[in-house]
Amino acid sequence: MPMNYPIVIGDISFESLQLFLAENFEGYQKIILCDENTEEASLMRIDFEGVPDLIGAETMTVPPGEESKSFAIVEQLVEAMLESGLTRKTLILNLGGGMVGDLGGFLASIYKRGIPFIQIPTSLLAMVDASVGSKTAINVGGIKNQAGVFSDPQGVFIYPGFLETLPERELKSGYAEMLKHALISDAEYWKTLTSRDWGQNEDWEALIRQSVDIKSAIVESDPLEKGPRKALNFGHTFGHALETLSHAAEKPLLHGEAIAFGIMLEAGLSQMHCGLSAQEYGEICEFISEHFGYLNPPKFAFESWVQIMRADKKNSSDKINFTLLTGIGAHEINREFEEAELQTVIDEFNAIDFSSEN
């Protein structure tokens, strides 16, 4: 099933955005949703003279961070929209990273039973992953993405110039999702990503396009995540658990950082049970340790990991479901494990002293 919305990538996105608004949303009220960081760093980068349809658009701003992906924030936003008299003829433009895209997409999907929205990602992670695929969700009980819907945006407009506003840590967080795309489907792309000099100026547009193409192809084959789309969850079963635990311990990791370590953990599981070679496993671990090990992720007891992973959306039995690698560039979905079978890989991860390696 092809994507039902355009994905525009490049420095002329604002011109394309204006044309899209003029052709499809004349007479609509426009709302720009952002967080405090993107309001300060990214909103000013929009050339409103080049996008006259956004002149006078109201801005709704939420605090940055995963805590804003909550029912409480959604309720506040709905109440504000009702007080402003916004009807179903309202368009929400989500300007921000993955949190804003998730929150704004979920908000749009439920306001008056659904209004249109557009994704304008400003982080690398949102550009290559979160803005593409029609998933919207909020967190519940401290666990990520437990309430949400599949809801298509009207369009995705990716402007790599926003990356100039990001610190290196945020760029690396997005890079982890690009590594995931390569590991599950494209060994040559993995070589490209792991051979580049991080300090060099990059043609981000070309790299973003490659990741978007990989994700789009997978999503088109399985829009509602019944089968092949589960490939995109590689690194996320352990990764989401680590992200949740790190926030609870007040030593928060960014999403992509947690996913990087989730990739390492699930690569270990892949070597034990799915045919990933020791050489390729070592290659993956070496790259993750070199580029993310400086974070020295907090260590948690086995039962703490399992408690979070029990809630993973892929699970359909009392076992925990994983997507694993059969090799770099190849994967296998629906590998299920008893909780006790996971202890070895978690114990090995907890035994790594990242501080001594960096």
mmCIF file of C-alpha atoms in Angstrom:
data_model
loop_
_atom_site.group_PDB
_atom_site.id
_atom_site.type_symbol
_atom_site.label_atom_id
_atom_site.label_comp_id
_atom_site.label_asym_id
_atom_site.label_seq_id
_atom_site.Cartn_x
_atom_site.Cartn_y
_atom_site.Cartn_z
ATOM 1 C CA MET A 1 0.000 0.000 0.000
ATOM 2 C CA PRO A 2 1.660 3.293 -1.065
ATOM 3 C CA MET A 3 1.979 6.212 1.300
ATOM 4 C CA ASN A 4 -1.125 8.398 1.154
ATOM 5 C CA TYR A 5 0.797 11.594 1.831
ATOM 6 C CA PRO A 6 3.789 13.414 0.358
ATOM 7 C CA ILE A 7 7.224 13.371 1.986
ATOM 8 C CA VAL A 8 9.242 16.393 0.885
ATOM 9 C CA ILE A 9 12.965 16.455 1.684
ATOM 10 C CA GLY A 10 15.249 19.397 0.951
ATOM 11 C CA ASP A 11 16.039 23.047 1.515
ATOM 12 C CA ILE A 12 13.063 24.210 -0.560
ATOM 13 C CA SER A 13 10.562 22.591 1.766
ATOM 14 C CA PHE A 14 9.050 25.920 2.781
ATOM 15 C CA GLU A 15 8.195 26.715 -0.824
ATOM 16 C CA SER A 16 6.668 23.282 -1.168
ATOM 17 C CA LEU A 17 4.831 23.736 2.120
ATOM 18 C CA GLN A 18 3.215 26.981 0.973
ATOM 19 C CA LEU A 19 2.089 25.395 -2.281
ATOM 20 C CA PHE A 20 0.669 22.428 -0.383
ATOM 21 C CA LEU A 21 -1.214 24.645 2.071
ATOM 22 C CA ALA A 22 -2.621 26.835 -0.683
ATOM 23 C CA GLU A 23 -3.834 23.853 -2.679
ATOM 24 C CA ASN A 24 -5.304 21.846 0.191
ATOM 25 C CA PHE A 25 -6.073 24.000 3.226
ATOM 26 C CA GLU A 26 -7.451 27.320 2.076
ATOM 27 C CA GLY A 27 -9.742 28.707 4.743
ATOM 28 C CA TYR A 28 -8.413 26.453 7.500
ATOM 29 C CA GLN A 29 -7.301 27.806 10.851
ATOM 30 C CA LYS A 30 -3.634 26.906 11.386
ATOM 31 C CA ILE A 31 -2.041 25.930 14.680
ATOM 32 C CA ILE A 32 1.712 25.429 15.107
ATOM 33 C CA LEU A 33 2.497 22.997 17.928
ATOM 34 C CA CYS A 34 6.042 23.061 19.285
ATOM 35 C CA ASP A 35 7.929 22.685 22.523
ATOM 36 C CA GLU A 36 9.815 25.462 24.273
ATOM 37 C CA ASN A 37 13.088 24.487 22.616
ATOM 38 C CA THR A 38 11.783 24.401 19.060
ATOM 39 C CA GLU A 39 9.817 27.585 19.615
ATOM 40 C CA GLU A 40 13.086 29.325 20.436
ATOM 41 C CA ALA A 41 15.413 27.624 17.932
ATOM 42 C CA SER A 42 13.271 26.528 14.976
ATOM 43 C CA LEU A 43 10.164 28.678 14.688
ATOM 44 C CA MET A 44 12.280 31.692 13.759
ATOM 45 C CA ARG A 45 13.811 29.717 10.871
ATOM 46 C CA ILE A 46 10.523 29.475 9.053
ATOM 47 C CA ASP A 47 10.368 32.082 6.310
ATOM 48 C CA PHE A 48 6.839 33.319 6.928
ATOM 49 C CA GLU A 49 7.087 35.620 3.922
ATOM 50 C CA GLY A 50 7.600 32.470 1.874
ATOM 51 C CA VAL A 51 4.731 30.746 3.683
ATOM 52 C CA PRO A 52 2.096 33.489 3.879
ATOM 53 C CA ASP A 53 -0.592 30.954 4.768
ATOM 54 C CA LEU A 54 1.074 30.639 8.196
ATOM 55 C CA ILE A 55 1.182 34.359 8.932
ATOM 56 C CA GLY A 56 -0.977 34.861 11.983
ATOM 57 C CA ALA A 57 -1.064 31.150 12.861
ATOM 58 C CA GLU A 58 -1.506 30.563 16.588
ATOM 59 C CA THR A 59 1.341 28.798 18.405
ATOM 60 C CA MET A 60 0.747 26.224 21.140
ATOM 61 C CA THR A 61 3.839 25.424 23.199
ATOM 62 C CA VAL A 62 4.480 22.540 25.591
ATOM 63 C CA PRO A 63 7.453 21.803 27.873
ATOM 64 C CA PRO A 64 10.251 19.783 26.249
ATOM 65 C CA GLY A 65 10.791 16.142 27.105
ATOM 66 C CA GLU A 66 8.898 12.867 27.244
ATOM 67 C CA GLU A 67 6.817 14.064 30.183
ATOM 68 C CA SER A 68 4.737 16.124 27.747
ATOM 69 C CA LYS A 69 3.544 12.973 25.975
ATOM 70 C CA SER A 70 0.748 12.523 28.489
ATOM 71 C CA PHE A 71 -3.025 12.580 28.830
ATOM 72 C CA ALA A 72 -2.678 15.617 31.102
ATOM 73 C CA ILE A 73 -0.970 17.666 28.382
ATOM 74 C CA VAL A 74 -3.416 16.420 25.732
ATOM 75 C CA GLU A 75 -6.322 17.534 27.915
ATOM 76 C CA GLN A 76 -4.766 20.973 28.408
ATOM 77 C CA LEU A 77 -4.280 21.374 24.659
ATOM 78 C CA VAL A 78 -7.825 20.253 23.850
ATOM 79 C CA GLU A 79 -9.224 22.718 26.390
ATOM 80 C CA ALA A 80 -7.118 25.534 24.901
ATOM 81 C CA MET A 81 -8.326 24.682 21.401
ATOM 82 C CA LEU A 82 -11.942 24.638 22.535
ATOM 83 C CA GLU A 83 -11.518 27.996 24.269
ATOM 84 C CA SER A 84 -10.117 29.390 21.011
ATOM 85 C CA GLY A 85 -13.193 28.162 19.182
ATOM 86 C CA LEU A 86 -11.267 25.889 16.848
ATOM 87 C CA THR A 87 -13.475 23.757 14.635
ATOM 88 C CA ARG A 88 -12.826 20.637 12.586
ATOM 89 C CA LYS A 89 -11.585 22.979 9.878
ATOM 90 C CA THR A 90 -8.296 23.368 11.733
ATOM 91 C CA LEU A 91 -4.856 22.187 10.660
ATOM 92 C CA ILE A 92 -2.147 21.380 13.218
ATOM 93 C CA LEU A 93 1.475 21.724 12.100
ATOM 94 C CA ASN A 94 3.790 19.778 14.407
ATOM 95 C CA LEU A 95 7.101 21.626 14.495
ATOM 96 C CA GLY A 96 9.581 19.704 16.592
ATOM 97 C CA GLY A 97 11.196 16.385 17.370
ATOM 98 C CA GLY A 98 9.643 12.994 17.893
ATOM 99 C CA MET A 99 7.819 13.989 21.060
ATOM 100 C CA VAL A 100 6.033 16.899 19.369
ATOM 101 C CA GLY A 101 5.171 14.769 16.336
ATOM 102 C CA ASP A 102 3.746 11.991 18.498
ATOM 103 C CA LEU A 103 1.833 14.354 20.752
ATOM 104 C CA GLY A 104 0.501 16.535 17.935
ATOM 105 C CA GLY A 105 -0.511 13.589 15.795
ATOM 106 C CA PHE A 106 -2.377 12.013 18.709
ATOM 107 C CA LEU A 107 -4.034 15.337 19.561
ATOM 108 C CA ALA A 108 -5.167 15.842 15.974
ATOM 109 C CA SER A 109 -6.533 12.308 15.753
ATOM 110 C CA ILE A 110 -8.877 12.796 18.721
ATOM 111 C CA TYR A 111 -9.860 16.483 18.572
ATOM 112 C CA LYS A 112 -13.510 16.547 17.463
ATOM 113 C CA ARG A 113 -12.946 12.971 16.220
ATOM 114 C CA GLY A 114 -10.095 13.965 13.987
ATOM 115 C CA ILE A 115 -8.566 16.985 12.270
ATOM 116 C CA PRO A 116 -5.678 17.094 9.763
ATOM 117 C CA PHE A 117 -2.048 17.550 10.740
ATOM 118 C CA ILE A 118 1.328 18.032 9.064
ATOM 119 C CA GLN A 119 4.709 16.908 10.381
ATOM 120 C CA ILE A 120 7.634 19.360 10.198
ATOM 121 C CA PRO A 121 10.412 17.480 12.042
ATOM 122 C CA THR A 122 13.283 19.494 13.466
ATOM 123 C CA SER A 123 15.458 16.727 14.979
ATOM 124 C CA LEU A 124 17.433 14.150 13.037
ATOM 125 C CA LEU A 125 15.594 11.363 14.817
ATOM 126 C CA ALA A 126 12.215 12.775 13.801
ATOM 127 C CA MET A 127 13.362 13.394 10.226
ATOM 128 C CA VAL A 128 14.557 9.847 9.594
ATOM 129 C CA ASP A 129 12.077 7.912 11.702
ATOM 130 C CA ALA A 130 9.412 9.407 13.939
ATOM 131 C CA SER A 131 7.733 11.639 11.345
ATOM 132 C CA VAL A 132 7.279 8.819 8.818
ATOM 133 C CA GLY A 133 4.865 5.969 9.341
ATOM 134 C CA SER A 134 1.627 7.381 10.797
ATOM 135 C CA LYS A 135 2.149 6.196 14.379
ATOM 136 C CA THR A 136 1.004 8.614 17.078
ATOM 137 C CA ALA A 137 1.166 7.879 20.791
ATOM 138 C CA ILE A 138 1.523 9.162 24.322
ATOM 139 C CA ASN A 139 3.103 7.575 27.388
ATOM 140 C CA VAL A 140 1.123 6.071 30.253
ATOM 141 C CA GLY A 141 2.386 5.115 33.689
ATOM 142 C CA GLY A 142 5.924 6.039 32.740
ATOM 143 C CA ILE A 143 5.952 3.486 29.893
ATOM 144 C CA LYS A 144 6.427 4.728 26.342
ATOM 145 C CA ASN A 145 3.723 4.800 23.692
ATOM 146 C CA GLN A 146 1.060 2.821 25.521
ATOM 147 C CA ALA A 147 -1.895 4.826 24.139
ATOM 148 C CA GLY A 148 -2.042 5.822 20.506
ATOM 149 C CA VAL A 149 -3.507 5.386 17.057
ATOM 150 C CA PHE A 150 -2.369 4.961 13.480
ATOM 151 C CA SER A 151 -3.196 8.291 11.851
ATOM 152 C CA ASP A 152 -1.764 9.569 8.570
ATOM 153 C CA PRO A 153 -0.420 13.114 8.412
ATOM 154 C CA GLN A 154 -1.418 15.173 5.413
ATOM 155 C CA GLY A 155 2.254 15.559 4.587
ATOM 156 C CA VAL A 156 5.795 15.461 5.968
ATOM 157 C CA PHE A 157 8.123 18.372 5.201
ATOM 158 C CA ILE A 158 11.751 17.706 6.087
ATOM 159 C CA TYR A 159 14.085 20.699 6.137
ATOM 160 C CA PRO A 160 17.663 19.603 6.947
ATOM 161 C CA GLY A 161 18.573 23.203 7.798
ATOM 162 C CA PHE A 162 16.939 22.686 11.190
ATOM 163 C CA LEU A 163 19.809 20.348 12.091
ATOM 164 C CA GLU A 164 22.058 23.390 12.451
ATOM 165 C CA THR A 165 20.200 24.149 15.686
ATOM 166 C CA LEU A 166 20.996 20.781 17.288
ATOM 167 C CA PRO A 167 23.821 19.907 19.688
ATOM 168 C CA GLU A 168 25.963 16.904 18.770
ATOM 169 C CA ARG A 169 24.244 14.721 21.354
ATOM 170 C CA GLU A 170 20.870 15.204 19.633
ATOM 171 C CA LEU A 171 22.400 14.436 16.247
ATOM 172 C CA LYS A 172 23.879 11.206 17.585
ATOM 173 C CA SER A 173 20.520 10.264 19.037
ATOM 174 C CA GLY A 174 18.983 10.452 15.571
ATOM 175 C CA TYR A 175 21.937 8.630 14.083
ATOM 176 C CA ALA A 176 21.056 5.559 16.148
ATOM 177 C CA GLU A 177 17.776 5.166 14.259
ATOM 178 C CA MET A 178 19.687 5.420 10.974
ATOM 179 C CA LEU A 179 21.984 2.636 12.183
ATOM 180 C CA LYS A 180 18.890 0.551 12.887
ATOM 181 C CA HIS A 181 17.597 1.076 9.351
ATOM 182 C CA ALA A 182 20.917 -0.102 7.949
ATOM 183 C CA LEU A 183 21.222 -3.104 10.245
ATOM 184 C CA ILE A 184 17.804 -4.514 9.405
ATOM 185 C CA SER A 185 17.913 -4.028 5.651
ATOM 186 C CA ASP A 186 21.012 -2.576 3.984
ATOM 187 C CA ALA A 187 24.577 -3.703 4.678
ATOM 188 C CA GLU A 188 26.019 -1.115 2.286
ATOM 189 C CA TYR A 189 24.218 1.657 4.124
ATOM 190 C CA TRP A 190 25.725 0.321 7.376
ATOM 191 C CA LYS A 191 29.178 0.626 5.810
ATOM 192 C CA THR A 192 28.413 4.200 4.752
ATOM 193 C CA LEU A 193 27.218 5.202 8.215
ATOM 194 C CA THR A 194 30.048 3.542 10.114
ATOM 195 C CA SER A 195 32.881 4.697 7.860
ATOM 196 C CA ARG A 196 32.146 8.423 7.903
ATOM 197 C CA ASP A 197 34.077 10.882 10.031
ATOM 198 C CA TRP A 198 31.601 12.265 12.540
ATOM 199 C CA GLY A 199 33.369 15.609 12.581
ATOM 200 C CA GLN A 200 32.959 16.234 8.865
ATOM 201 C CA ASN A 201 30.183 18.334 7.387
ATOM 202 C CA GLU A 202 27.766 15.832 5.932
ATOM 203 C CA ASP A 203 25.270 15.827 3.120
ATOM 204 C CA TRP A 204 22.479 15.178 5.586
ATOM 205 C CA GLU A 205 19.844 15.340 2.882
ATOM 206 C CA ALA A 206 21.220 12.253 1.107
ATOM 207 C CA LEU A 207 21.526 10.258 4.344
ATOM 208 C CA ILE A 208 18.059 11.298 5.502
ATOM 209 C CA ARG A 209 16.593 10.301 2.160
ATOM 210 C CA GLN A 210 18.149 6.844 2.364
ATOM 211 C CA SER A 211 16.718 6.193 5.832
ATOM 212 C CA VAL A 212 13.308 7.574 4.852
ATOM 213 C CA ASP A 213 13.266 5.331 1.783
ATOM 214 C CA ILE A 214 14.011 2.268 3.916
ATOM 215 C CA LYS A 215 11.350 3.076 6.480
ATOM 216 C CA SER A 216 8.756 4.067 3.875
ATOM 217 C CA ALA A 217 9.184 0.796 1.984
ATOM 218 C CA ILE A 218 8.696 -1.234 5.156
ATOM 219 C CA VAL A 219 5.681 0.800 6.289
ATOM 220 C CA GLU A 220 4.040 0.564 2.868
ATOM 221 C CA SER A 221 4.299 -3.227 3.009
ATOM 222 C CA ASP A 222 2.590 -3.384 6.412
ATOM 223 C CA PRO A 223 0.923 -0.108 7.499
ATOM 224 C CA LEU A 224 -0.645 -1.472 10.705
ATOM 225 C CA GLU A 225 2.362 -3.459 11.965
ATOM 226 C CA LYS A 226 0.856 -6.917 11.599
ATOM 227 C CA GLY A 227 4.064 -8.453 10.288
ATOM 228 C CA PRO A 228 7.021 -7.014 8.316
ATOM 229 C CA ARG A 229 6.814 -3.587 9.937
ATOM 230 C CA LYS A 230 7.918 -5.186 13.198
ATOM 231 C CA ALA A 231 11.415 -5.094 11.692
ATOM 232 C CA LEU A 232 11.552 -1.427 12.683
ATOM 233 C CA ASN A 233 11.379 -2.454 16.336
ATOM 234 C CA PHE A 234 14.910 -3.848 16.286
ATOM 235 C CA GLY A 235 16.782 -2.380 19.248
ATOM 236 C CA HIS A 236 13.568 -1.070 20.763
ATOM 237 C CA THR A 237 12.468 -3.851 23.129
ATOM 238 C CA PHE A 238 15.555 -3.453 25.282
ATOM 239 C CA GLY A 239 15.935 0.190 24.204
ATOM 240 C CA HIS A 240 12.524 1.350 25.381
ATOM 241 C CA ALA A 241 13.043 -0.439 28.684
ATOM 242 C CA LEU A 242 16.402 1.259 29.204
ATOM 243 C CA GLU A 243 14.963 4.644 28.277
ATOM 244 C CA THR A 244 12.093 4.234 30.754
ATOM 245 C CA LEU A 245 14.380 3.019 33.532
ATOM 246 C CA SER A 246 16.883 5.820 32.965
ATOM 247 C CA HIS A 247 14.165 8.446 33.342
ATOM 248 C CA ALA A 248 12.823 6.810 36.504
ATOM 249 C CA ALA A 249 16.354 6.842 37.920
ATOM 250 C CA GLU A 250 16.716 10.537 36.995
ATOM 251 C CA LYS A 251 19.653 9.709 34.716
ATOM 252 C CA PRO A 252 17.708 10.169 31.480
ATOM 253 C CA LEU A 253 18.965 8.956 28.156
ATOM 254 C CA LEU A 254 17.660 10.433 24.923
ATOM 255 C CA HIS A 255 15.523 8.053 22.911
ATOM 256 C CA GLY A 256 18.163 7.345 20.286
ATOM 257 C CA GLU A 257 20.850 6.856 22.928
ATOM 258 C CA ALA A 258 18.758 4.180 24.623
ATOM 259 C CA ILE A 259 18.078 2.595 21.238
ATOM 260 C CA ALA A 260 21.824 2.478 20.508
ATOM 261 C CA PHE A 261 22.360 0.387 23.633
ATOM 262 C CA GLY A 262 19.223 -1.603 22.785
ATOM 263 C CA ILE A 263 20.865 -2.408 19.437
ATOM 264 C CA MET A 264 23.919 -3.706 21.289
ATOM 265 C CA LEU A 265 21.796 -5.867 23.589
ATOM 266 C CA GLU A 266 19.622 -7.250 20.812
ATOM 267 C CA ALA A 267 22.661 -7.888 18.641
ATOM 268 C CA GLY A 268 23.952 -10.022 21.517
ATOM 269 C CA LEU A 269 20.676 -11.927 21.576
ATOM 270 C CA SER A 270 20.952 -12.259 17.797
ATOM 271 C CA GLN A 271 24.384 -13.844 18.068
ATOM 272 C CA MET A 272 23.182 -16.328 20.676
ATOM 273 C CA HIS A 273 19.967 -17.351 18.942
ATOM 274 C CA CYS A 274 19.649 -16.015 15.394
ATOM 275 C CA GLY A 275 22.880 -16.671 13.527
ATOM 276 C CA LEU A 276 24.516 -13.240 13.686
ATOM 277 C CA SER A 277 28.247 -13.909 13.384
ATOM 278 C CA ALA A 278 30.660 -13.114 16.173
ATOM 279 C CA GLN A 279 32.536 -10.834 13.786
ATOM 280 C CA GLU A 280 29.458 -8.780 12.935
ATOM 281 C CA TYR A 281 28.359 -8.693 16.565
ATOM 282 C CA GLY A 282 31.785 -7.353 17.498
ATOM 283 C CA GLU A 283 31.588 -4.751 14.737
ATOM 284 C CA ILE A 284 28.231 -3.505 16.036
ATOM 285 C CA CYS A 285 29.389 -3.397 19.663
ATOM 286 C CA GLU A 286 32.605 -1.608 18.766
ATOM 287 C CA PHE A 287 30.771 1.154 16.916
ATOM 288 C CA ILE A 288 28.146 1.645 19.638
ATOM 289 C CA SER A 289 30.789 1.672 22.382
ATOM 290 C CA GLU A 290 32.958 4.152 20.493
ATOM 291 C CA HIS A 291 30.176 6.623 19.736
ATOM 292 C CA PHE A 292 27.769 6.183 22.661
ATOM 293 C CA GLY A 293 29.813 4.585 25.426
ATOM 294 C CA TYR A 294 30.782 7.974 26.855
ATOM 295 C CA LEU A 295 27.233 8.113 28.259
ATOM 296 C CA ASN A 296 28.080 5.181 30.561
ATOM 297 C CA PRO A 297 24.428 4.051 30.765
ATOM 298 C CA PRO A 298 23.031 3.324 34.228
ATOM 299 C CA LYS A 299 22.765 -0.345 35.202
ATOM 300 C CA PHE A 300 19.533 -1.939 36.398
ATOM 301 C CA ALA A 301 18.567 -5.252 37.944
ATOM 302 C CA PHE A 302 17.241 -7.968 35.644
ATOM 303 C CA GLU A 303 13.720 -7.841 37.094
ATOM 304 C CA SER A 304 13.495 -4.101 36.420
ATOM 305 C CA TRP A 305 14.197 -4.698 32.737
ATOM 306 C CA VAL A 306 11.667 -7.505 32.512
ATOM 307 C CA GLN A 307 8.931 -5.544 34.232
ATOM 308 C CA ILE A 308 9.050 -2.899 31.474
ATOM 309 C CA MET A 309 9.495 -5.354 28.599
ATOM 310 C CA ARG A 310 6.381 -7.275 29.624
ATOM 311 C CA ALA A 311 4.383 -4.249 28.415
ATOM 312 C CA ASP A 312 6.007 -4.185 24.958
ATOM 313 C CA LYS A 313 3.355 -3.815 22.267
ATOM 314 C CA LYS A 314 4.746 -6.681 20.157
ATOM 315 C CA ASN A 315 4.041 -9.255 22.868
ATOM 316 C CA SER A 316 1.076 -11.519 22.230
ATOM 317 C CA SER A 317 1.782 -14.220 24.814
ATOM 318 C CA ASP A 318 3.587 -14.589 28.112
ATOM 319 C CA LYS A 319 6.869 -14.463 26.182
ATOM 320 C CA ILE A 320 8.753 -11.327 25.112
ATOM 321 C CA ASN A 321 8.864 -10.652 21.370
ATOM 322 C CA PHE A 322 11.966 -9.402 19.537
ATOM 323 C CA THR A 323 13.132 -8.510 16.084
ATOM 324 C CA LEU A 324 16.670 -9.854 15.704
ATOM 325 C CA LEU A 325 19.461 -9.871 13.135
ATOM 326 C CA THR A 326 20.496 -12.892 11.097
ATOM 327 C CA GLY A 327 23.330 -10.756 9.742
ATOM 328 C CA ILE A 328 24.074 -7.100 9.094
ATOM 329 C CA GLY A 329 21.391 -6.034 6.637
ATOM 330 C CA ALA A 330 19.043 -8.951 7.379
ATOM 331 C CA HIS A 331 16.532 -9.606 10.141
ATOM 332 C CA GLU A 332 13.928 -11.976 11.512
ATOM 333 C CA ILE A 333 10.746 -10.899 13.312
ATOM 334 C CA ASN A 334 8.692 -12.573 16.044
ATOM 335 C CA ARG A 335 11.491 -14.246 17.958
ATOM 336 C CA GLU A 336 9.987 -14.999 21.364
ATOM 337 C CA PHE A 337 11.849 -15.702 24.589
ATOM 338 C CA GLU A 338 11.027 -16.689 28.132
ATOM 339 C CA GLU A 339 12.071 -14.014 30.600
ATOM 340 C CA ALA A 340 14.811 -16.197 32.089
ATOM 341 C CA GLU A 341 16.397 -16.620 28.642
ATOM 342 C CA LEU A 342 17.187 -12.901 28.578
ATOM 343 C CA GLN A 343 19.207 -12.753 31.774
ATOM 344 C CA THR A 344 22.564 -13.663 30.214
ATOM 345 C CA VAL A 345 22.558 -10.793 27.729
ATOM 346 C CA ILE A 346 21.432 -8.302 30.389
ATOM 347 C CA ASP A 347 24.060 -9.514 32.844
ATOM 348 C CA GLU A 348 26.746 -9.184 30.168
ATOM 349 C CA PHE A 349 25.605 -5.653 29.364
ATOM 350 C CA ASN A 350 25.629 -4.696 33.051
ATOM 351 C CA ALA A 351 29.172 -6.025 33.331
ATOM 352 C CA ILE A 352 30.537 -3.653 30.681
ATOM 353 C CA ASP A 353 32.498 -0.735 32.127
ATOM 354 C CA PHE A 354 31.910 1.819 29.400
ATOM 355 C CA SER A 355 33.813 4.477 31.331
ATOM 356 C CA SER A 356 37.041 2.497 30.946
ATOM 357 C CA GLU A 357 36.546 2.209 27.176
ATOM 358 C CA ASN A 358 36.113 5.893 26.459
#
